[in-house]
């Protein structure tokens, strides 16, 4: 009897598990079916037979809901397709497979936000979420009338091909799925090209031989361009991957890089891989900081900032000395100058107020207005300091390039031998000291305020406790003072949460 009970319990758990994770058994989506965006809408979705993909609503922070397809068996619920990335809907919006065989997304007030295109004379008989990650509307005979694979957003899945004219648009930021600043297009001329928002092509297969090409993403994880006669023209990715053990996707990320990612399907299959999305070694372009460098546009980062590839092989944007991010939450918007510019009516009088900060292996291509050969570095510094138009000078091989703002195409890379000489206004010691003092003062007053709030609330809790214990004619427990004491001194809120359960526990 002793042994039986836990055994029964375990057996019960085992029985429960497959059903609780998969929702209900797989069914085709019949005409008239619908889903509604609710607080826990991840639970209500149309899943593929294996349960690996699901179609339904995903909540995006507080901003609203996306009608999407996602990897359904990993905690991240990574989105691979969405219908309304530029127009999130709110709670109560619905998607319906209508009686006449169209998928329709309506917002909470019933306004139509998105729908599948008109399917000619043919009518869909049912919808189905397939195990490949493709959601299809099929006719009576099972023929595919519409498929999500033909309307990709930023991601391709194995067996999903990009046809002539097809494009992927990067999301705006990692967690903002709106159309971003980069796209990948399979042009009708047969060239596969990546463009910035300013229409600068920063990567391409340079294969414009004719029409009829297709980008194939096959089941071994290879991605290549083919001619209409089937000849392989250009390998984009040749990272062989076992799709039995790994989930695979190819995504153009918000930073403009087209990457392949894998995720182990089970803990045991993932011995080589962490239980997270890992990037495969080859991605394009191989160095986006260097690839985006054009006479117009800001470069891989915003104006007045510079791009650098980190140890994780990803680009990051930073501000040069004297500049700060325009928007801390969106560093791609670039940087603004923190100091008052040189007075052009008296540049020589102001020269002493400015100094140069060196940035090694750094350049800001395409923004120079003057070039001087056969000069030395010191001449270059002085020349920029005494010229009110000069925002930065770069120096290499006895050549000096003077550049004006806004700075563009900024990049720091070991392959660059230029040294950037950033001109910044000298910091005023008196001003700096005053700033520090006021910062300290506000720090202290914040401490005093939070301290008194904490002290006040703990006294309130003690009074509450005394009130309730007296009502129950119990003795006052000194423990409460011991537990509340650290609260009054702490400069974080943490300990107060300790007190609440103790008090409520005692009152019960
Ligand atoms: C889905 O519908 C198709 C066509 O009617 C049918 O062949 C298939 O068996 C159905 N699948 C399920 C799981 O109902
Ligand atoms: C995403 O970024 C775009 C462009 O800056 C902005 O208009 C939109 O409000 C952002 N969406 C969210 C959910 O923050
Ligand atoms: C978003 O949907 C609303 C209807 O709710 C519509 O009025 C608006 O034009 C749409 N905006 C975009 C960018 O599609
Ligand atoms: C995918 O493409 C590669 C390279 O062309 C080829 O070697 C491999 O056999 C293909 N795999 C499948 C499943 O077609
Ligand atoms: C297929 O098409 C490509 C490009 O048009 C051409 O170079 C190649 O010779 C063709 N191959 C065959 C077998 O026709
Ligand atoms: C520093 O700033 C103070 C206050 O703004 C000003 O009075 C002083 O002249 C400045 N000193 C220099 C060296 O610029």
Coordinates of C-alpha atoms and ligand atoms in Angstrom, one line a residue:
X1 CA 0.0 0.0 0.0
X2 CA 2.9 2.3 0.9
X3 CA 4.5 1.7 -2.5
X4 CA 1.3 1.7 -4.5
X5 CA 0.2 5.3 -3.9
X6 CA 3.2 7.1 -5.3
X7 CA 3.3 4.7 -8.2
X8 CA -0.3 5.4 -9.0
X9 CA 0.4 9.1 -8.8
X10 CA 3.3 8.9 -11.2
X11 CA 1.3 6.9 -13.6
X12 CA -1.5 9.5 -13.5
X13 CA 1.1 12.3 -14.2
X14 CA 2.5 10.4 -17.2
X15 CA -1.0 10.0 -18.6
X16 CA -1.7 13.7 -18.1
X17 CA 1.5 15.1 -19.7
X18 CA 0.9 14.5 -23.5
X19 CA -2.6 15.9 -23.3
X20 CA -1.7 19.0 -21.3
X21 CA 1.1 20.1 -23.5
X22 CA -0.5 19.3 -26.9
X23 CA -3.9 20.7 -26.2
X24 CA -6.4 18.6 -28.2
X25 CA -5.8 15.9 -30.8
X26 CA -5.0 17.2 -34.3
X27 CA -8.0 18.2 -36.5
X28 CA -8.3 20.0 -39.8
X29 CA -9.6 23.5 -39.4
X30 CA -13.2 23.4 -40.7
X31 CA -15.0 26.3 -42.3
X32 CA -16.6 28.6 -39.6
X33 CA -13.9 27.9 -37.0
X34 CA -12.4 30.9 -35.2
X35 CA -9.9 31.9 -32.5
X36 CA -10.1 34.9 -30.2
X37 CA -7.2 36.9 -28.7
X38 CA -7.5 36.6 -24.9
X39 CA -5.0 37.0 -22.0
X40 CA -3.9 33.4 -22.3
X41 CA -4.3 33.0 -26.0
X42 CA -1.2 30.8 -26.4
X43 CA -3.4 28.0 -25.2
X44 CA -5.9 28.4 -27.9
X45 CA -4.4 27.7 -31.2
X46 CA -4.5 25.4 -34.3
X47 CA -1.6 23.1 -33.9
X48 CA 0.2 20.8 -36.5
X49 CA -0.2 17.0 -36.1
X50 CA 3.2 16.8 -34.3
X51 CA 2.4 19.8 -32.1
X52 CA 5.6 21.5 -33.2
X53 CA 3.9 24.4 -34.9
X54 CA 0.9 26.4 -33.9
X55 CA -1.3 29.1 -35.6
X56 CA -3.1 31.7 -33.5
X57 CA -2.6 34.9 -31.5
X58 CA 0.6 35.8 -29.7
X59 CA 0.7 38.7 -27.3
X60 CA 3.5 41.2 -28.0
X61 CA 4.3 42.9 -24.6
X62 CA 1.5 45.4 -23.8
X63 CA 1.3 46.5 -27.5
X64 CA -1.3 44.0 -28.6
X65 CA -1.6 40.7 -30.5
X66 CA 0.0 39.2 -33.6
X67 CA -1.8 36.6 -35.7
X68 CA 1.2 34.3 -36.1
X69 CA 2.7 30.9 -36.6
X70 CA 5.3 29.8 -34.0
X71 CA 7.5 27.0 -32.8
X72 CA 5.1 25.5 -30.2
X73 CA 7.3 23.0 -28.3
X74 CA 10.0 25.4 -27.1
X75 CA 9.6 27.8 -24.2
X76 CA 10.5 30.8 -26.5
X77 CA 7.5 30.3 -28.8
X78 CA 9.6 31.8 -31.6
X79 CA 7.4 33.4 -34.3
X80 CA 8.1 32.4 -37.9
X81 CA 5.3 34.1 -39.7
X82 CA 2.7 36.8 -38.9
X83 CA -0.2 38.5 -40.7
X84 CA -0.4 41.9 -39.0
X85 CA 3.1 42.9 -37.9
X86 CA 2.5 46.6 -38.7
X87 CA -1.0 46.7 -37.1
X88 CA -1.3 44.8 -33.9
X89 CA -4.8 44.0 -32.7
X90 CA -6.2 44.2 -29.1
X91 CA -7.8 41.6 -26.8
X92 CA -11.1 40.4 -28.3
X93 CA -9.9 40.4 -31.9
X94 CA -10.7 37.2 -33.9
X95 CA -9.5 35.2 -36.8
X96 CA -12.0 33.1 -38.6
X97 CA -11.9 30.6 -41.5
X98 CA -15.1 31.9 -43.0
X99 CA -17.9 29.9 -44.6
X100 CA -16.7 31.0 -48.0
X101 CA -13.2 29.7 -47.3
X102 CA -11.1 32.8 -46.5
X103 CA -9.0 33.5 -43.4
X104 CA -10.1 36.9 -41.9
X105 CA -8.6 38.8 -39.0
X106 CA -10.9 41.3 -37.4
X107 CA -10.0 43.6 -34.5
X108 CA -12.1 43.8 -31.3
X109 CA -14.5 46.2 -32.9
X110 CA -15.1 44.0 -36.0
X111 CA -12.9 46.0 -38.4
X112 CA -11.2 43.9 -40.9
X113 CA -7.4 44.1 -40.4
X114 CA -6.1 41.4 -42.7
X115 CA -7.4 38.6 -45.0
X116 CA -6.1 36.0 -47.4
X117 CA -6.2 37.1 -51.0
X118 CA -9.1 36.4 -53.3
X119 CA -8.6 32.8 -54.5
X120 CA -10.2 33.1 -57.9
X121 CA -13.1 30.9 -58.5
X122 CA -11.9 28.1 -56.2
X123 CA -13.1 27.8 -52.6
X124 CA -11.1 26.4 -49.7
X125 CA -12.8 23.4 -48.0
X126 CA -10.6 23.4 -44.9
X127 CA -7.5 24.8 -43.4
X128 CA -4.5 22.9 -41.9
X129 CA -1.4 23.7 -39.8
X130 CA 1.2 21.4 -41.3
X131 CA 4.3 19.9 -39.6
X132 CA 6.6 21.9 -41.8
X133 CA 5.3 25.2 -40.3
X134 CA 3.1 26.0 -43.3
X135 CA -0.5 26.9 -42.8
X136 CA -2.6 26.0 -45.8
X137 CA -6.0 26.6 -47.2
X138 CA -6.9 23.5 -49.2
X139 CA -9.6 22.8 -51.7
X140 CA -11.9 19.7 -51.7
X141 CA -9.2 17.6 -53.4
X142 CA -6.5 18.7 -50.9
X143 CA -4.9 21.1 -53.4
X144 CA -3.2 24.1 -51.8
X145 CA -5.1 27.3 -52.6
X146 CA -3.2 29.6 -50.2
X147 CA -0.2 28.9 -48.0
X148 CA 1.6 31.0 -45.4
X149 CA 4.9 29.8 -47.0
X150 CA 4.1 32.0 -50.0
X151 CA 3.8 35.2 -47.8
X152 CA 6.9 35.0 -45.7
X153 CA 7.7 37.8 -43.1
X154 CA 11.3 37.6 -41.9
X155 CA 11.9 33.8 -41.7
X156 CA 12.2 30.8 -44.1
X157 CA 11.8 27.2 -42.8
X158 CA 13.2 24.1 -44.5
X159 CA 11.1 23.2 -47.6
X160 CA 10.0 26.8 -47.8
X161 CA 11.3 28.3 -51.0
X162 CA 11.4 31.9 -52.0
X163 CA 10.0 32.5 -55.5
X164 CA 11.0 35.2 -58.0
X165 CA 9.8 38.5 -56.6
X166 CA 9.5 37.2 -53.0
X167 CA 11.0 39.1 -50.1
X168 CA 11.8 38.9 -46.4
X169 CA 11.6 42.1 -44.3
X170 CA 13.6 42.3 -41.1
X171 CA 11.7 43.2 -37.9
X172 CA 12.3 46.7 -36.5
X173 CA 13.9 45.5 -33.3
X174 CA 14.3 42.1 -31.6
X175 CA 11.0 42.4 -29.8
X176 CA 9.3 44.8 -32.2
X177 CA 7.9 42.9 -35.2
X178 CA 7.0 45.9 -37.3
X179 CA 8.7 46.2 -40.7
X180 CA 12.3 47.1 -40.0
X181 CA 15.2 48.7 -42.0
X182 CA 16.5 45.8 -44.1
X183 CA 15.1 43.4 -46.6
X184 CA 16.1 40.4 -48.8
X185 CA 14.6 40.2 -52.2
X186 CA 14.8 37.5 -54.9
X187 CA 14.6 40.0 -57.8
X188 CA 12.9 39.2 -61.0
X189 CA 16.3 39.5 -62.7
X190 CA 17.4 36.5 -60.8
X191 CA 19.7 38.3 -58.4
X192 CA 19.2 37.7 -54.6
X193 CA 19.8 41.1 -53.0
X194 CA 19.8 42.6 -49.5
X195 CA 18.8 46.3 -49.3
X196 CA 18.8 49.0 -46.6
X197 CA 15.8 51.2 -46.1
X198 CA 17.6 53.8 -48.2
X199 CA 17.7 51.3 -51.1
X200 CA 21.4 50.6 -50.9
X201 CA 22.2 47.0 -51.9
X202 CA 24.7 45.7 -49.3
X203 CA 24.8 42.1 -50.3
X204 CA 23.9 40.1 -53.4
X205 CA 24.6 36.8 -55.2
X206 CA 25.5 38.8 -58.3
X207 CA 23.7 36.3 -60.5
X208 CA 21.6 38.2 -62.9
X209 CA 21.7 35.8 -65.9
X210 CA 18.0 35.5 -66.6
X211 CA 14.6 34.9 -65.0
X212 CA 13.0 31.8 -63.5
X213 CA 15.2 31.5 -60.4
X214 CA 14.1 30.2 -57.1
X215 CA 15.7 30.2 -53.7
X216 CA 15.6 26.6 -52.3
X217 CA 15.8 25.8 -48.6
X218 CA 16.1 22.0 -48.6
X219 CA 15.6 19.4 -45.9
X220 CA 19.3 19.1 -45.2
X221 CA 19.5 22.8 -44.3
X222 CA 21.2 23.9 -47.6
X223 CA 20.0 27.1 -49.2
X224 CA 20.8 27.8 -52.8
X225 CA 19.6 29.6 -55.9
X226 CA 18.5 27.5 -58.9
X227 CA 17.9 28.3 -62.5
X228 CA 14.6 27.4 -64.1
X229 CA 16.2 24.2 -65.5
X230 CA 17.2 23.1 -62.0
X231 CA 20.9 24.0 -62.2
X232 CA 22.4 25.2 -58.9
X233 CA 23.7 28.7 -59.4
X234 CA 24.8 29.9 -56.0
X235 CA 25.0 28.4 -52.5
X236 CA 23.8 30.9 -49.9
X237 CA 24.1 28.5 -46.9
X238 CA 25.8 25.1 -46.8
X239 CA 25.6 24.3 -43.1
X240 CA 24.5 20.7 -43.1
X241 CA 22.0 20.0 -40.2
X242 CA 20.1 17.0 -39.0
X243 CA 16.4 18.0 -39.0
X244 CA 15.6 14.9 -36.9
X245 CA 17.3 16.4 -33.9
X246 CA 17.1 20.1 -34.5
X247 CA 14.7 22.8 -35.4
X248 CA 16.1 25.0 -38.1
X249 CA 15.1 28.5 -39.4
X250 CA 16.7 31.2 -41.6
X251 CA 15.9 34.7 -40.5
X252 CA 16.8 38.2 -41.6
X253 CA 17.4 39.8 -38.2
X254 CA 16.7 43.4 -37.1
X255 CA 20.4 44.1 -37.5
X256 CA 20.2 43.3 -41.3
X257 CA 22.1 40.0 -41.1
X258 CA 20.6 36.8 -42.7
X259 CA 21.3 33.9 -40.3
X260 CA 20.5 30.3 -39.8
X261 CA 19.5 29.2 -36.3
X262 CA 19.1 25.7 -34.7
X263 CA 17.4 24.6 -31.6
X264 CA 17.6 21.0 -30.2
X265 CA 14.3 19.2 -30.2
X266 CA 15.0 17.3 -27.0
X267 CA 17.5 17.6 -24.2
X268 CA 19.4 14.4 -25.4
X269 CA 19.6 15.5 -29.0
X270 CA 21.0 18.8 -27.9
X271 CA 24.2 17.6 -26.3
X272 CA 26.2 19.7 -28.8
X273 CA 23.8 22.6 -28.6
X274 CA 22.5 24.7 -25.8
X275 CA 18.7 24.7 -25.2
X276 CA 18.4 27.9 -27.0
X277 CA 18.7 29.2 -30.6
X278 CA 22.3 29.0 -31.8
X279 CA 23.6 30.7 -34.9
X280 CA 25.2 28.5 -37.6
X281 CA 28.7 29.5 -38.6
X282 CA 28.0 31.0 -42.0
X283 CA 25.7 34.1 -42.3
X284 CA 25.5 36.9 -44.8
X285 CA 26.9 39.5 -45.1
X286 CA 29.9 38.2 -43.1
X287 CA 30.6 41.7 -41.7
X288 CA 27.6 44.0 -41.9
X289 CA 29.5 47.0 -40.4
X290 CA 31.8 47.1 -43.4
X291 CA 29.1 46.0 -45.9
X292 CA 26.8 49.0 -45.4
X293 CA 28.9 52.0 -46.5
X294 CA 27.4 54.3 -49.0
X295 CA 27.5 58.0 -49.9
X296 CA 23.8 58.3 -48.8
X297 CA 22.3 56.8 -45.6
X298 CA 23.8 56.4 -42.2
X299 CA 25.5 53.0 -42.5
X300 CA 24.8 49.9 -40.4
X301 CA 24.1 52.1 -37.4
X302 CA 22.5 55.5 -37.1
X303 CA 24.1 58.9 -37.9
X304 CA 26.9 60.0 -35.6
X305 CA 27.4 56.4 -34.3
X306 CA 29.7 53.6 -35.2
X307 CA 29.4 49.9 -35.7
X308 CA 31.6 47.2 -34.3
X309 CA 31.4 43.4 -34.5
X310 CA 31.5 41.9 -31.0
X311 CA 33.0 38.6 -29.8
X312 CA 29.5 37.1 -30.4
X313 CA 29.9 38.0 -34.1
X314 CA 27.0 40.4 -33.9
X315 CA 27.2 44.1 -34.7
X316 CA 26.6 46.7 -32.0
X317 CA 26.2 50.4 -32.3
X318 CA 28.0 52.9 -30.0
X319 CA 28.5 56.6 -29.7
X320 CA 31.9 58.2 -30.2
X321 CA 33.3 60.4 -27.4
X322 CA 31.2 63.6 -26.8
X323 CA 28.1 62.0 -28.3
X324 CA 25.1 60.2 -26.7
X325 CA 22.2 58.0 -28.0
X326 CA 19.2 60.0 -29.2
X327 CA 17.0 57.2 -27.8
X328 CA 18.4 54.7 -25.3
X329 CA 15.7 52.2 -26.2
X330 CA 16.5 52.3 -29.9
X331 CA 20.2 52.8 -30.5
X332 CA 19.7 52.5 -34.2
X333 CA 18.3 56.0 -34.2
X334 CA 21.9 57.2 -33.8
X335 CA 23.7 59.7 -31.5
X336 CA 23.6 63.4 -30.8
X337 CA 26.4 65.8 -30.0
X338 CA 26.6 66.6 -26.3
X339 CA 28.6 69.8 -26.5
X340 CA 28.1 73.2 -28.1
X341 CA 29.7 73.3 -31.5
X342 CA 32.6 75.5 -32.4
X343 CA 31.8 79.1 -33.0
X344 CA 32.5 79.6 -36.8
X345 CA 32.7 83.4 -36.5
X346 CA 35.7 83.1 -34.1
X347 CA 37.2 79.6 -34.7
X348 CA 40.7 80.5 -33.8
X349 CA 39.6 82.0 -30.4
X350 CA 37.8 78.8 -29.6
X351 CA 40.5 76.4 -30.7
X352 CA 41.8 76.1 -27.1
X353 CA 38.3 75.0 -25.9
X354 CA 38.5 71.8 -28.0
X355 CA 40.6 68.7 -27.8
X356 CA 41.0 65.5 -29.9
X357 CA 40.0 62.0 -28.7
X358 CA 41.7 59.1 -30.6
X359 CA 39.7 56.2 -31.9
X360 CA 42.0 53.4 -33.3
X361 CA 40.9 51.3 -36.3
X362 CA 38.0 53.6 -37.0
X363 CA 36.7 55.3 -40.1
X364 CA 33.6 57.3 -41.2
X365 CA 33.7 56.7 -45.0
X366 CA 32.0 59.1 -47.5
X367 CA 31.7 62.1 -45.2
X368 CA 35.0 63.9 -46.0
X369 CA 35.1 67.4 -47.5
X370 CA 38.9 67.9 -47.6
X371 CA 41.8 65.6 -48.1
X372 CA 45.5 66.5 -47.5
X373 CA 48.5 64.3 -48.5
X374 CA 52.0 64.3 -47.2
X375 CA 51.1 65.6 -43.8
X376 CA 51.8 64.3 -40.3
X377 CA 49.3 63.3 -37.6
X378 CA 49.9 66.4 -35.5
X379 CA 49.2 68.7 -38.5
X380 CA 45.9 66.8 -39.0
X381 CA 44.9 67.3 -35.4
X382 CA 45.6 71.0 -35.5
X383 CA 43.9 71.4 -38.8
X384 CA 40.7 69.9 -37.5
X385 CA 40.9 71.8 -34.2
X386 CA 41.1 75.1 -35.9
X387 CA 38.4 74.4 -38.5
X388 CA 34.8 74.8 -37.3
X389 CA 33.4 72.6 -40.0
X390 CA 35.6 69.7 -38.9
X391 CA 33.7 67.1 -36.7
X392 CA 36.4 64.4 -37.1
X393 CA 39.5 63.8 -39.0
X394 CA 40.9 60.5 -40.0
X395 CA 44.6 59.9 -40.5
X396 CA 46.5 57.1 -42.3
X397 CA 49.7 56.9 -44.3
X398 CA 50.5 60.6 -44.1
X399 CA 47.0 61.5 -45.4
X400 CA 44.4 63.5 -43.5
X401 CA 40.7 63.4 -44.3
X402 CA 38.6 66.1 -42.7
X403 CA 34.9 65.1 -42.2
X404 CA 31.8 67.1 -41.3
X405 CA 28.6 66.0 -39.5
X406 CA 26.4 64.2 -39.4
X407 CA 28.9 61.4 -39.3
X408 CA 27.9 58.3 -41.3
X409 CA 29.1 54.8 -42.0
X410 CA 31.0 54.8 -38.8
X411 CA 32.9 51.5 -38.2
X412 CA 35.6 50.2 -35.9
X413 CA 37.3 47.1 -37.2
X414 CA 40.7 45.5 -36.9
X415 CA 40.9 45.5 -40.7
X416 CA 40.8 49.3 -40.8
X417 CA 44.1 51.1 -40.3
X418 CA 42.8 54.6 -40.1
X419 CA 42.8 56.5 -36.8
X420 CA 39.8 58.7 -36.2
X421 CA 40.6 62.0 -34.4
X422 CA 37.3 63.0 -32.8
X423 CA 37.0 66.7 -32.0
X424 CA 35.2 67.3 -28.7
X425 CA 34.8 70.4 -26.5
X426 CA 37.1 70.3 -23.5
X427 CA 35.1 69.4 -20.4
X428 CA 34.9 72.3 -17.9
X429 CA 36.1 71.1 -14.5
X430 CA 34.0 73.7 -12.6
X431 CA 30.9 72.5 -14.5
X432 CA 31.7 68.9 -14.0
X433 CA 32.2 69.3 -10.3
X434 CA 28.9 71.1 -10.0
X435 CA 27.1 68.3 -11.9
X436 CA 28.6 65.6 -9.7
X437 CA 27.6 67.5 -6.6
X438 CA 24.0 67.8 -7.7
X439 CA 23.9 64.2 -8.8
X440 CA 25.1 63.1 -5.3
X441 CA 22.5 65.4 -3.7
X442 CA 19.6 63.9 -5.6
X443 CA 20.9 60.4 -4.9
X444 CA 20.8 61.1 -1.2
X445 CA 17.4 62.6 -1.3
X446 CA 16.1 59.5 -3.2
X447 CA 17.6 57.4 -0.5
X448 CA 15.9 59.4 2.2
X449 CA 12.5 59.3 0.5
X450 CA 12.7 55.5 -0.1
X451 CA 13.9 55.0 3.4
X452 CA 11.0 56.9 4.9
X453 CA 8.5 55.1 2.7
X454 CA 9.8 51.8 3.8
X455 CA 9.9 52.8 7.4
X456 CA 6.4 54.2 7.2
X457 CA 5.0 51.1 5.6
X458 CA 6.7 48.8 8.0
X459 CA 5.2 50.8 10.9
X460 CA 1.8 50.5 9.2
X461 CA 2.2 46.8 8.9
X462 CA 3.2 46.4 12.6
X463 CA 0.1 48.5 13.6
X464 CA -2.1 46.3 11.4
X465 CA -0.6 43.2 13.0
X466 CA -1.1 44.5 16.6
X467 CA -4.7 45.3 15.7
X468 CA -5.4 41.9 14.4
X469 CA -3.5 40.0 17.2
X470 CA -5.3 42.0 19.9
X471 CA -8.6 41.1 18.3
X472 CA -7.6 37.5 18.5
X473 CA -6.4 38.0 22.0
X474 CA -2.9 36.7 21.2
X475 CA 0.4 37.8 22.5
X476 CA 2.5 40.2 20.4
X477 CA 5.2 38.3 18.7
X478 CA 8.6 40.0 18.8
X479 CA 9.6 38.2 15.6
X480 CA 7.8 40.8 13.6
X481 CA 10.2 43.5 14.7
X482 CA 13.1 41.3 13.8
X483 CA 11.8 40.7 10.3
X484 CA 10.8 44.3 9.7
X485 CA 14.0 45.9 11.0
X486 CA 16.1 45.3 7.9
X487 CA 13.3 46.8 5.8
X488 CA 13.8 50.2 7.3
X489 CA 17.5 50.2 6.4
X490 CA 17.5 48.6 3.0
X491 CA 17.6 50.7 -0.1
X492 CA 15.7 48.2 -2.2
X493 CA 12.2 47.0 -1.9
X494 CA 13.1 43.3 -1.7
X495 CA 12.8 42.6 2.0
X496 CA 9.3 44.1 2.2
X497 CA 8.0 41.1 0.4
X498 CA 9.4 39.0 3.2
X499 CA 7.3 40.8 5.7
X500 CA 4.0 40.5 3.9
X501 CA 3.7 36.7 3.9
X502 CA 4.9 36.5 7.5
X503 CA 2.2 39.0 8.7
X504 CA -0.5 37.4 6.7
X505 CA 0.6 33.9 7.9
X506 CA 0.3 35.1 11.4
X507 CA -3.1 36.6 10.9
X508 CA -4.6 33.4 9.6
Ligands
LIG1 C1 -8.1 16.7 -43.4 O1 -8.9 16.8 -44.6 C2 -8.4 16.1 -45.7 C3 -9.3 16.3 -46.9 O2 -10.6 16.3 -46.6 C4 -8.4 14.6 -45.3 O3 -7.8 13.8 -46.4 C5 -7.6 14.4 -44.1 O4 -7.7 13.0 -43.6 C6 -8.1 15.3 -42.9 N1 -7.3 15.1 -41.8 C7 -7.7 15.1 -40.5 C8 -6.7 14.9 -39.5 O5 -8.9 15.2 -40.3
LIG2 C1 8.0 49.4 -33.3 O1 8.8 50.4 -34.0 C2 8.0 51.2 -34.8 C3 9.0 52.1 -35.5 O2 9.8 52.9 -34.7 C4 7.0 52.0 -33.9 O3 6.3 52.9 -34.8 C5 6.1 51.1 -33.2 O4 5.3 51.8 -32.3 C6 6.9 50.1 -32.4 N1 6.1 49.0 -31.9 C7 6.1 48.6 -30.6 C8 5.1 47.5 -30.3 O5 6.8 49.1 -29.8
LIG3 C1 -4.7 49.3 -39.0 O1 -6.0 48.9 -38.8 C2 -6.9 50.0 -38.7 C3 -8.3 49.4 -38.5 O2 -8.4 48.9 -37.2 C4 -6.9 50.8 -40.0 O3 -7.8 51.9 -39.9 C5 -5.5 51.3 -40.2 O4 -5.4 51.9 -41.5 C6 -4.5 50.1 -40.2 N1 -3.1 50.6 -40.3 C7 -2.2 50.1 -41.1 C8 -0.8 50.6 -41.0 O5 -2.5 49.1 -41.9
LIG4 C1 20.2 19.6 -50.2 O1 21.1 20.2 -51.1 C2 22.4 19.7 -50.9 C3 23.3 20.6 -51.8 O2 22.8 20.8 -53.1 C4 22.4 18.3 -51.4 O3 23.7 17.7 -51.2 C5 21.4 17.5 -50.5 O4 21.4 16.1 -50.9 C6 20.1 18.1 -50.5 N1 19.2 17.5 -49.6 C7 18.0 17.1 -49.9 C8 17.2 16.4 -48.8 O5 17.5 17.3 -50.9
LIG5 C1 20.6 25.7 -67.1 O1 20.5 27.1 -67.1 C2 21.7 27.8 -66.8 C3 21.5 29.3 -66.8 O2 20.5 29.7 -67.6 C4 22.7 27.4 -67.9 O3 24.0 28.1 -67.6 C5 22.9 25.9 -67.9 O4 23.8 25.5 -69.0 C6 21.6 25.2 -68.1 N1 21.7 23.8 -67.9 C7 21.1 22.9 -68.7 C8 21.5 21.5 -68.4 O5 20.4 23.2 -69.6
LIG6 C1 33.4 76.9 -17.0 O1 32.0 77.0 -16.8 C2 31.6 78.1 -16.0 C3 30.1 78.1 -15.7 O2 29.4 77.8 -16.9 C4 32.1 79.4 -16.6 O3 31.8 80.6 -15.8 C5 33.6 79.3 -16.8 O4 34.1 80.5 -17.6 C6 34.0 78.1 -17.6 N1 35.5 77.9 -17.7 C7 36.1 77.6 -18.8 C8 37.6 77.5 -18.7 O5 35.5 77.4 -19.9

